[in-house]
mmCIF file of C-alpha atoms in Angstrom:
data_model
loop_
_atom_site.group_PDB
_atom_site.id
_atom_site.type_symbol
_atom_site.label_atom_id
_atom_site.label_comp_id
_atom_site.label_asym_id
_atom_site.label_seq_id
_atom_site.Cartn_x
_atom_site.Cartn_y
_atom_site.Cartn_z
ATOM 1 C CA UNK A 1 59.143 39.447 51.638
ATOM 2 C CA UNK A 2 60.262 38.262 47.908
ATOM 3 C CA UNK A 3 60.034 35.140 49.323
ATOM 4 C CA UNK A 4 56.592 35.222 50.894
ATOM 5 C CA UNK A 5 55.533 36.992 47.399
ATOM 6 C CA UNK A 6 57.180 34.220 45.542
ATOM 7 C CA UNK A 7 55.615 31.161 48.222
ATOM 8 C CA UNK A 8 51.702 33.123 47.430
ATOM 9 C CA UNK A 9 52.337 32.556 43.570
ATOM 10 C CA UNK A 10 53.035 28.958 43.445
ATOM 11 C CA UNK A 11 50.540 28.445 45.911
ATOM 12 C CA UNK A 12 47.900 30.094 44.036
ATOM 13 C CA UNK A 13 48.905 28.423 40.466
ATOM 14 C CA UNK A 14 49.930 25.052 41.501
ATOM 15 C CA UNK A 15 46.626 24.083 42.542
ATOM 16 C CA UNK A 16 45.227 25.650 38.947
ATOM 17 C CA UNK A 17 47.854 23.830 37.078
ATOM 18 C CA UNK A 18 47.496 20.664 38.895
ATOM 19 C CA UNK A 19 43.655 20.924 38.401
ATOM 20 C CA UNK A 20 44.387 21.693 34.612
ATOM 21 C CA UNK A 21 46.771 18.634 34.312
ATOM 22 C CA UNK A 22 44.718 16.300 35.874
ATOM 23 C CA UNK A 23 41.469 17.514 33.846
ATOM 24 C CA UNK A 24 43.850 16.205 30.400
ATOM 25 C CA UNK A 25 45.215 13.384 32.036
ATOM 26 C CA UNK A 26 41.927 12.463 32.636
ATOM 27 C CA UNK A 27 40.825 12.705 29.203
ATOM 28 C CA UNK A 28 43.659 10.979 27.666
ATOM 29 C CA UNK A 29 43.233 7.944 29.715
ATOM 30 C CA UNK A 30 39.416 7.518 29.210
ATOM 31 C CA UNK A 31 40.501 7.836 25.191
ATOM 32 C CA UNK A 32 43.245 5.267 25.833
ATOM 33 C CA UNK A 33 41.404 2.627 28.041
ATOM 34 C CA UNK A 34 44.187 1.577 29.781
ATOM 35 C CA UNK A 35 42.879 3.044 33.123
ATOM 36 C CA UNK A 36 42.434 -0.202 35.535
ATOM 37 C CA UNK A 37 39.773 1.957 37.475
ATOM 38 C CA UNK A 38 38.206 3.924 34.846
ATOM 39 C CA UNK A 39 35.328 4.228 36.714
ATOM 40 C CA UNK A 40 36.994 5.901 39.128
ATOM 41 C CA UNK A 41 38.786 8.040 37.745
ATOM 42 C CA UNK A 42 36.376 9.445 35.193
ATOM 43 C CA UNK A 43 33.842 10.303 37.899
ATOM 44 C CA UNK A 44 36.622 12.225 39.594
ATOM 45 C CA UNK A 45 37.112 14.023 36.542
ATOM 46 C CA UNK A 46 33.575 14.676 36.119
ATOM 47 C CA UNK A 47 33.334 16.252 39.227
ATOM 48 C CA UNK A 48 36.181 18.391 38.616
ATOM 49 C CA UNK A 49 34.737 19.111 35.361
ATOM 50 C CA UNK A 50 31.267 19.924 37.075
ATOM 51 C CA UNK A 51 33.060 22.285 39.418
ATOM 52 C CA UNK A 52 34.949 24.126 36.965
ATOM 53 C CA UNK A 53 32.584 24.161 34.884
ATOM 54 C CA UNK A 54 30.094 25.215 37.807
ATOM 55 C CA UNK A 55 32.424 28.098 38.698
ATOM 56 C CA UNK A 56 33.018 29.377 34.970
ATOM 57 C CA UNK A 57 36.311 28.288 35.285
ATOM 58 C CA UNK A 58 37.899 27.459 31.362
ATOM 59 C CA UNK A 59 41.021 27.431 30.001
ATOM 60 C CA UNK A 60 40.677 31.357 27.997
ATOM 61 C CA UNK A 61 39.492 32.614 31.114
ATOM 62 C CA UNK A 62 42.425 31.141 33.656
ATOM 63 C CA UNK A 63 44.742 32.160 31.091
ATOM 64 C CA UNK A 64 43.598 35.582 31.254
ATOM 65 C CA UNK A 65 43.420 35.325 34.916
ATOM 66 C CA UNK A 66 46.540 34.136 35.163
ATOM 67 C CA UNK A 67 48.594 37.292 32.835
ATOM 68 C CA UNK A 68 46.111 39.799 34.604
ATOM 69 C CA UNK A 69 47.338 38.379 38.127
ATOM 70 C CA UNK A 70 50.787 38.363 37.000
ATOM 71 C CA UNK A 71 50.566 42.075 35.733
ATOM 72 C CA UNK A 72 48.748 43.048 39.304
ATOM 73 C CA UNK A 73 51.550 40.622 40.869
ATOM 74 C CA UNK A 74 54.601 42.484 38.492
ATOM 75 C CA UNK A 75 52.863 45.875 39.233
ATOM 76 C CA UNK A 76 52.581 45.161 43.102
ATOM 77 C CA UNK A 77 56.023 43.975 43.207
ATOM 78 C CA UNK A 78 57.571 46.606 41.828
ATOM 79 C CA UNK A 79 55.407 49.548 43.251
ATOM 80 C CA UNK A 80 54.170 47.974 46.638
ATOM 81 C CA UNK A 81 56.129 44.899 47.462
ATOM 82 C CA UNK A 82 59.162 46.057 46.361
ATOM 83 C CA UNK A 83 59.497 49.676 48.524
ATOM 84 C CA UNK A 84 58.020 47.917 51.494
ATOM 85 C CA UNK A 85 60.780 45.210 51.420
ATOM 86 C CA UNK A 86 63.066 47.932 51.256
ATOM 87 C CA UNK A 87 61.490 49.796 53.745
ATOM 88 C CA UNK A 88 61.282 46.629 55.817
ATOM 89 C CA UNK A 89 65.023 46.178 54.942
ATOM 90 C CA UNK A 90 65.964 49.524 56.078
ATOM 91 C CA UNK A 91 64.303 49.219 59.383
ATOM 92 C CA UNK A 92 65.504 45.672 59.556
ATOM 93 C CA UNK A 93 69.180 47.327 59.052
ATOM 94 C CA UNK A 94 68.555 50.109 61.195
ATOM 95 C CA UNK A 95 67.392 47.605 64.335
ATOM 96 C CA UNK A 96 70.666 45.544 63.539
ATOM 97 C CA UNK A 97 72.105 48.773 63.636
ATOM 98 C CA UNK A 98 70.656 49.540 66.456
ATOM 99 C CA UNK A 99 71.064 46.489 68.451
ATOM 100 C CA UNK A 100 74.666 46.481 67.178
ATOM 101 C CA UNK A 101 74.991 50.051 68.831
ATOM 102 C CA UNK A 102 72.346 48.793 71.722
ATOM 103 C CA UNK A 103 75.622 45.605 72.038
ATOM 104 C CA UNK A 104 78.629 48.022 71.409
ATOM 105 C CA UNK A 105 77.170 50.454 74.045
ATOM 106 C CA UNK A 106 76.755 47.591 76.508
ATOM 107 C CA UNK A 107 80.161 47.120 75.920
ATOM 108 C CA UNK A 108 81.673 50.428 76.144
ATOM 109 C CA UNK A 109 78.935 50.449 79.523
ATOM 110 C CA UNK A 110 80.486 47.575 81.190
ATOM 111 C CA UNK A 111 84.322 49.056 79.912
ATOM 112 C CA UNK A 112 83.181 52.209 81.527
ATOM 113 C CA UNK A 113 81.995 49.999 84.435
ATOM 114 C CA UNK A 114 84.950 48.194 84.944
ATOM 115 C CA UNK A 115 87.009 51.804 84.552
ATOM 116 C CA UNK A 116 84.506 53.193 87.088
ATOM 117 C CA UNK A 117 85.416 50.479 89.563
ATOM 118 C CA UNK A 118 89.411 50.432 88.889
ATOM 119 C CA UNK A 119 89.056 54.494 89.476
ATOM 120 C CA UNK A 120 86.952 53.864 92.230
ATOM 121 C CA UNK A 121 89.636 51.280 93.637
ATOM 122 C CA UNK A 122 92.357 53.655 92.899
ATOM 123 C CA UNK A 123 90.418 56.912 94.617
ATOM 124 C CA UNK A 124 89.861 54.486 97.791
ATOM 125 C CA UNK A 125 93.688 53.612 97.649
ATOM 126 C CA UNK A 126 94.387 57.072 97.136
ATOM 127 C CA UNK A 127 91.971 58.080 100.236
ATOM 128 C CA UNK A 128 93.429 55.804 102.657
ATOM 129 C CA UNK A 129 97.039 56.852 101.377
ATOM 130 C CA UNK A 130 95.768 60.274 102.305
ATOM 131 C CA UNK A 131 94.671 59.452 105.142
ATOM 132 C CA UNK A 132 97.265 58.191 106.195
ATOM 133 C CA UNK A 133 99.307 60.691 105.691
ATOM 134 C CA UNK A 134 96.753 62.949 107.004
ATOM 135 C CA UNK A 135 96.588 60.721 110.136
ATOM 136 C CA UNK A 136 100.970 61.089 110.570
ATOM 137 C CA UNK A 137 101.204 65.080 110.084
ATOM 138 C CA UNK A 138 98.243 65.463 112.242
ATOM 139 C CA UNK A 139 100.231 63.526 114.736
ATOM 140 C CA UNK A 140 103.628 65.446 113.974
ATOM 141 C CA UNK A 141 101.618 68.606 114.369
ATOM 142 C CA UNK A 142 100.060 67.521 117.740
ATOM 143 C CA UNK A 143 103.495 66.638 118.945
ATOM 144 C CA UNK A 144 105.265 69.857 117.543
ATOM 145 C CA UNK A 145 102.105 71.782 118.945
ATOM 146 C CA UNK A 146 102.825 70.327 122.863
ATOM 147 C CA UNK A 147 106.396 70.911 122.410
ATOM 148 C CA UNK A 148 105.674 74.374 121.044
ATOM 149 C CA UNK A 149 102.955 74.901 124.406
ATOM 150 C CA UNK A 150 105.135 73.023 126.700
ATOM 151 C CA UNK A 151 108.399 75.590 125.736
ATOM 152 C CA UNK A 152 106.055 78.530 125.855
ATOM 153 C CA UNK A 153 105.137 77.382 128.931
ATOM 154 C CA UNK A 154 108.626 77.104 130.222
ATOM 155 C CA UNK A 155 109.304 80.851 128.586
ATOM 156 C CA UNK A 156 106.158 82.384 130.587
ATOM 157 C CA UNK A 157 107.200 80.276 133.747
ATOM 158 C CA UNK A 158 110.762 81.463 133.088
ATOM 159 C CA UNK A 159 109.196 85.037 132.377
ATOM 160 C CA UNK A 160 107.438 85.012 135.398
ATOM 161 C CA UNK A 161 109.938 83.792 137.641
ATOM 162 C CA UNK A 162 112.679 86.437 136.248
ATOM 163 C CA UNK A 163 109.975 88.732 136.869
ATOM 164 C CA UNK A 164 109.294 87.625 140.020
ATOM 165 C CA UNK A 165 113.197 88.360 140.828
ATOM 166 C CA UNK A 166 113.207 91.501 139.157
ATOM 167 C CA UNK A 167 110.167 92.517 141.239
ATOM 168 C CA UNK A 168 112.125 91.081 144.671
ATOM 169 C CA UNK A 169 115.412 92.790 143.645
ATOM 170 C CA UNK A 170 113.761 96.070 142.896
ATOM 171 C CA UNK A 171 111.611 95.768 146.151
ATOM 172 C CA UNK A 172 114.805 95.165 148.259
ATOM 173 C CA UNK A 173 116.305 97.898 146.677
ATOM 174 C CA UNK A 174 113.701 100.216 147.534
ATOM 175 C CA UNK A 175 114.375 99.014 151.270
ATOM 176 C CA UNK A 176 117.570 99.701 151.009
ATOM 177 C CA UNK A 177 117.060 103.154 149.918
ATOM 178 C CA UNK A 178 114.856 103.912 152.483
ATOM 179 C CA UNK A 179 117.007 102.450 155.309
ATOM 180 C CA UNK A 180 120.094 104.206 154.206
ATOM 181 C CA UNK A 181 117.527 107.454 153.681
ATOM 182 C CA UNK A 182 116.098 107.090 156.890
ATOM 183 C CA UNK A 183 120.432 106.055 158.197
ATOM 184 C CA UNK A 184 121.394 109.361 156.381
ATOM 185 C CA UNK A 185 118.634 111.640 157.592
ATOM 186 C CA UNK A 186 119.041 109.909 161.536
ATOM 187 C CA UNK A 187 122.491 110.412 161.427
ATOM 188 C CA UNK A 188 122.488 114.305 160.269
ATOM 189 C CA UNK A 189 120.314 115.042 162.761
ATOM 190 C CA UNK A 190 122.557 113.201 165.137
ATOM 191 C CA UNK A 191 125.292 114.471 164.419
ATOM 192 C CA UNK A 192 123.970 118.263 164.029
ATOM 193 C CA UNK A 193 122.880 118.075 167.158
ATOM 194 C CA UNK A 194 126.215 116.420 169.270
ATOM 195 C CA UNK A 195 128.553 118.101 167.552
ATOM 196 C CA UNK A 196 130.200 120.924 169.192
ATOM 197 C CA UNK A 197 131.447 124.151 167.188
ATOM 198 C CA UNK A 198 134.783 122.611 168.227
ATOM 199 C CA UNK A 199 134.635 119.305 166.720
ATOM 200 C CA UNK A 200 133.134 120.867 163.650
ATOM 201 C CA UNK A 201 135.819 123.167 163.592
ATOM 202 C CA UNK A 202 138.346 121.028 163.705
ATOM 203 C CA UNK A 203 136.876 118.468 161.364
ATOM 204 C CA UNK A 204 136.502 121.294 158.581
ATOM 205 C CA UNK A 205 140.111 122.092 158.887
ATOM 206 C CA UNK A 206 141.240 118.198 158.461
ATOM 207 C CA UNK A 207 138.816 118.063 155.428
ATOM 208 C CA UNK A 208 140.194 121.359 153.946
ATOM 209 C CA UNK A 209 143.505 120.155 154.573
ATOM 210 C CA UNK A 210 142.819 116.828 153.226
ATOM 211 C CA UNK A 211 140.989 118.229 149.878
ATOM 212 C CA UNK A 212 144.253 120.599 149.517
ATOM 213 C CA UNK A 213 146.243 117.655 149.644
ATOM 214 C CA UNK A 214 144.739 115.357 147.586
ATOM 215 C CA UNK A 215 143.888 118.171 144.792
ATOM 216 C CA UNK A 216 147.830 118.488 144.651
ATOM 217 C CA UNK B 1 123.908 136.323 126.335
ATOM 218 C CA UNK B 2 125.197 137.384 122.514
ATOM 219 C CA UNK B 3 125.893 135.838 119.665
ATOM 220 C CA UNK B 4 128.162 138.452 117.829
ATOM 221 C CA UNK B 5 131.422 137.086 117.556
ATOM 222 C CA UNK B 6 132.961 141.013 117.676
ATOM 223 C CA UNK B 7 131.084 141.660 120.524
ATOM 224 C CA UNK B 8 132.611 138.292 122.256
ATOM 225 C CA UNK B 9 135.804 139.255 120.883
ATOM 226 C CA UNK B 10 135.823 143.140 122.538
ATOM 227 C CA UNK B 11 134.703 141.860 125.964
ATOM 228 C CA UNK B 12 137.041 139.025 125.761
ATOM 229 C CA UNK B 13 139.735 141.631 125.507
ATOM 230 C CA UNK B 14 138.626 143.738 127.586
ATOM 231 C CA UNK B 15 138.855 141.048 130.530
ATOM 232 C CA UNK B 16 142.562 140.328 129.422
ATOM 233 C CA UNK B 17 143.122 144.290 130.028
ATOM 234 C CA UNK B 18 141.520 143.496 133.475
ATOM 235 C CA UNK B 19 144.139 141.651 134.622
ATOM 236 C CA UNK B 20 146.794 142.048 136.465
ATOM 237 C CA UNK B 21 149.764 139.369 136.919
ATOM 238 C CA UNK B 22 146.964 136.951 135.535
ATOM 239 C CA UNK B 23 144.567 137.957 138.098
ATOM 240 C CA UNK B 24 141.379 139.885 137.932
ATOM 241 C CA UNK B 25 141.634 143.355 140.084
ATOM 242 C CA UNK B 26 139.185 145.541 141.181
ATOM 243 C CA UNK B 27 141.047 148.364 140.299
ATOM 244 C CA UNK B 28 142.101 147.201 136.584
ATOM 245 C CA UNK B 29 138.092 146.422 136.666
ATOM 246 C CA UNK B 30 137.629 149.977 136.995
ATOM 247 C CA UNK B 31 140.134 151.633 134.767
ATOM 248 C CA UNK B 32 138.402 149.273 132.126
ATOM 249 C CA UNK B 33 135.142 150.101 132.958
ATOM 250 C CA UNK B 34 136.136 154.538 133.069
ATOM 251 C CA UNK B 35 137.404 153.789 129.769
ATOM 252 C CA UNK B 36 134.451 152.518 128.394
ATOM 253 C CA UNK B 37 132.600 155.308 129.570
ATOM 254 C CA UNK B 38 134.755 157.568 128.020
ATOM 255 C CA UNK B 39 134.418 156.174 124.766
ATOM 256 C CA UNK B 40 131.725 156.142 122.240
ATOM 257 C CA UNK B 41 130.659 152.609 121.538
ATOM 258 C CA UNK B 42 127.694 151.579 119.440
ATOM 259 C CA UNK B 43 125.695 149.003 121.540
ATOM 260 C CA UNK B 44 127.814 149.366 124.702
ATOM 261 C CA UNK B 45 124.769 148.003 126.896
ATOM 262 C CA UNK B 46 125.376 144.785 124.983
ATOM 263 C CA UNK B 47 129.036 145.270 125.329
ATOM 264 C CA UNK B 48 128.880 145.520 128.940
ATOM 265 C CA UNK B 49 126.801 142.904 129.511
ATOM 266 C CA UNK B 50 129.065 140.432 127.688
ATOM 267 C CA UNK B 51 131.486 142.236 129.709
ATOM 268 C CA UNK B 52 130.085 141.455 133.011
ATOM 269 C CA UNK B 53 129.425 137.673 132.145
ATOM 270 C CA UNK B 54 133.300 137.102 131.293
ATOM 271 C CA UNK B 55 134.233 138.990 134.441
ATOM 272 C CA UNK B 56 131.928 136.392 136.498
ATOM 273 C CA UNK B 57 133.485 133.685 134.925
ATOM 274 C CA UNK B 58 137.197 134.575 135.072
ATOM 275 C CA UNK B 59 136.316 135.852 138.847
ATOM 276 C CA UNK B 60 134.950 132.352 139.575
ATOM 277 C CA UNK B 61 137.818 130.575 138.270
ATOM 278 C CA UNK B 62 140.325 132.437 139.889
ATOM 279 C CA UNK B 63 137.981 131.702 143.421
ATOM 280 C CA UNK B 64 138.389 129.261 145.218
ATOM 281 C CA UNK B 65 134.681 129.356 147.612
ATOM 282 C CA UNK B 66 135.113 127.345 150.485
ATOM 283 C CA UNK B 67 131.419 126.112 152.112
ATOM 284 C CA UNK B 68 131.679 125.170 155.495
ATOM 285 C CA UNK B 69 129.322 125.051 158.581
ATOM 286 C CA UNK B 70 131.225 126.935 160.834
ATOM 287 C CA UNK B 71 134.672 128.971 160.585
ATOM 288 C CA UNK B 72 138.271 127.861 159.369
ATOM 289 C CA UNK B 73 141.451 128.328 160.431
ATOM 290 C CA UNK B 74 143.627 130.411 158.327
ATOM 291 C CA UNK B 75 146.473 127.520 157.889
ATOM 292 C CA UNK B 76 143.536 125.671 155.844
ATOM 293 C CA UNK B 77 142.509 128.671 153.663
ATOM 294 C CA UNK B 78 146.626 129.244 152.795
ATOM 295 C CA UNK B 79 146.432 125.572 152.287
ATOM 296 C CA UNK B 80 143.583 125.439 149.888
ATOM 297 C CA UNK B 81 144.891 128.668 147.827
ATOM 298 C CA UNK B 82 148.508 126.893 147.915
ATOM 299 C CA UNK B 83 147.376 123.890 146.462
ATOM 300 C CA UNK B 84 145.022 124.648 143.802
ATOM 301 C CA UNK B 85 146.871 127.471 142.531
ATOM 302 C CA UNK B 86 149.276 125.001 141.868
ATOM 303 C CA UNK B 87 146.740 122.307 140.505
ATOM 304 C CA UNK B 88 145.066 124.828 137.942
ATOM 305 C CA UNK B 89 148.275 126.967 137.013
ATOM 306 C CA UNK B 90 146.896 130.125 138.032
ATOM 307 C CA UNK B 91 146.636 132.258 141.426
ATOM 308 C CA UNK B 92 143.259 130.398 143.092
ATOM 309 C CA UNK B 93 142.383 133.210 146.506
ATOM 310 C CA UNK B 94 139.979 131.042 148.754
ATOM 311 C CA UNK B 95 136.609 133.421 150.391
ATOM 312 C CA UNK B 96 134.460 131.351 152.683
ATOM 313 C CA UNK B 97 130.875 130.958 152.662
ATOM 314 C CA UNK B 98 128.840 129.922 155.520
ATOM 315 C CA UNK B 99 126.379 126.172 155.245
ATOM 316 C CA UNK B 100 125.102 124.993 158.369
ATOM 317 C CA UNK B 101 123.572 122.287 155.829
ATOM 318 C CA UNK B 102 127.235 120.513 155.495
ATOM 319 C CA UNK B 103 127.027 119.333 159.247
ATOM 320 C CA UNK B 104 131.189 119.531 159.234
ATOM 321 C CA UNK B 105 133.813 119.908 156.543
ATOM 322 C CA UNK B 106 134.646 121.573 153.798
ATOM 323 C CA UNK B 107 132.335 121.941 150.110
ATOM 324 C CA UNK B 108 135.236 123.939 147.798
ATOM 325 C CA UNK B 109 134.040 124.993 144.210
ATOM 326 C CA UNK B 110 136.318 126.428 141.508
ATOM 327 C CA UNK B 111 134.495 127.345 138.684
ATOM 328 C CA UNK B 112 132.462 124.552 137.488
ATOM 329 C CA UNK B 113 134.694 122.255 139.758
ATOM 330 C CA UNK B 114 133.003 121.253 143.124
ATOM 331 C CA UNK B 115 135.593 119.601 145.492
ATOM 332 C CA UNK B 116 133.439 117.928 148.772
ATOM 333 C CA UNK B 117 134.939 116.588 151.818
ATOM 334 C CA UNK B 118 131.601 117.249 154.481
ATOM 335 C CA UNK B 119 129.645 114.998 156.564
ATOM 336 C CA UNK B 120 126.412 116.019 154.398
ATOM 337 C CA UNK B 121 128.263 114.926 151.070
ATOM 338 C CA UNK B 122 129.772 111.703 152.123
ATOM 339 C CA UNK B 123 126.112 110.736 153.362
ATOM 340 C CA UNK B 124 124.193 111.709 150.700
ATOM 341 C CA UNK B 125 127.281 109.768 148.217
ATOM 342 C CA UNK B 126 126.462 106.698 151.092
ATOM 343 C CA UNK B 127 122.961 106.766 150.073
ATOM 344 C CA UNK B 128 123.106 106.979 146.176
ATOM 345 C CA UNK B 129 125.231 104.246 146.506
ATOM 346 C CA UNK B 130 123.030 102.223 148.393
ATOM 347 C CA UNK B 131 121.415 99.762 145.264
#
């Protein structure tokens, strides 16, 4: 902005000065006469002459000009120019800042990328490790599961078969019972009936002398 | 029956006074039993009672009750008294008791004891031990 400020001065006095120098340059030579094409050159000067002079342009008047422009141009400077370069500084700082942050960011984004995608690589190694391992206890389990079925399913087989015997013994029992009932109760009634007083008799006396003789 | 031990004591005694060579006797049975009546004795219902359970027991052990179906010959009923008088120490006198249900032999008891050697008991022992 000083710059620009700066570049607007000279090019607003150079042409002045320039016009002012070659107005007495002008003169000087025509008073000299060592101008090779006087004619020339002092209807150049003429015309400048005629325009300044057309314009009310003298020397008192530039001069003034010139320390009222450079009062406005101080005053500017240091009340307009001045806070507005710093103002445009500031928010020239603050977007260097900014795209500074705007470059760091993109860097921590693409670090945090990268992180993203080891984690993610690790997680997926971690996954299939899991898996895996999900994959071989699922498969012990299976296997201890039949084993577990297949021995229950010997116990209830062997459950049912004892069971089974149980049930046979008990039934053959019960056979038993009622053969040696039915035996007993055939062979009382036999034997109540076909036995004389006289057998009894003499059967009671061989018992009672057989109970004597074994109770001594 | 009762519980107080003076009372179990008394009749106790009095069954040892109703012996006679070991042996309960009608007739020491009644001199007890006059006694008693001559005396004054508080509670002598209960007394009696007691009595009469000890003389059932020491009768029963002293009995030897012979079950059997039809009758038996003297020779086994000396043979029975013989043998357990000798097998319990103390004179055993065998009664017999009629039980068509016995088919043939002899059912003895003695107290709690029960000694079986019938047709009936050797079936019925045959069928508990059938399995």
């Amino acid at each position: 902005m000083k710059a620009l400020f700066v570049s607007l001065l000279i090019a607003f006095f150079v042409p002045i000065g320039l016009l002012a120098v070659s107005d007495a340059g002008t003169s000087d030579i025509v008073e000299m006469g060592q101008n090779p094409s006087g004619e020339e050159s002092e209807a150049g000067s003429n015309a400048l002459t005629e325009i300044a002079t057309g314009f009310g342009v003298t020397w008192p008047n530039l001069i003034a000009q010139m320390i009222n422009f450079s009062l406005v141009a101080t005053v500017l400077y240091f009340f307009a120019v001045k806070p507005i370069s710093r103002t445009l500084d500031e928010r020239q700082q603050k977007i260097a800042d900014g795209l500074q942050y705007a470059e760091e960011m993109k860097t921590q984004l693409a670090e945090a990328e990268r992180e993203r995608a080891a984690k993610m690589k690790e997680a997926a190694q971690d996954a299939q490790r899991i898996l895996s391992e999900s994959r071989e206890q699922s498969k012990e389990m299976i296997e201890h599961k039949t084993q577990e079925a297949a021995a229950h399913a010997e116990a209830i087989i062997r459950k049912a078969s004892e069971a089974t015997e149980l049930e046979r013994q008990k039934m053959l029992s019960d056979v038993r019972k009622e053969v040696a009932r039915l035996v007993v109760a055939t062979t009382s009634t036999v034997l109540s009936r076909e036995l004389s007083d006289e057998d009894k008799q003499t059967f009671s006396d061989a018992a009672a002398k057989e109970l004597a003789g074994s109770a001594s | 029956m009762t519980r107080d031990k003076k009372i179990l004591r008394f009749a106790k005694n009095l069954v040892e006074l109703s012996r006679e060579h070991g042996v309960v006797t009608e007739s020491r049975v009644a001199e007890v039993l006059n006694g008693m009546k001559r005396a004054e004795l508080r509670r002598k219902l209960l007394v009696l009672k007691t009595y009469l359970y000890f003389i059932r027991r020491a009768v029963a052990q002293q009995t030897a009750v012979v079950s059997t179906p039809g009758a038996l010959s003297p020779e086994a009923l000396t043979a029975i008294e013989t043998s357990f008088t000798q097998v319990y120490g103390r004179p055993i006198s065998a009664v017999t008791t009629p039980e068509p249900s016995l088919i043939a032999g002899v059912r003895i008891r003695v107290g709690d004891d029960v000694y079986d050697a019938s047709i009936a008991g050797r079936l019925e022992r045959f069928a508990e031990n059938v399995h």
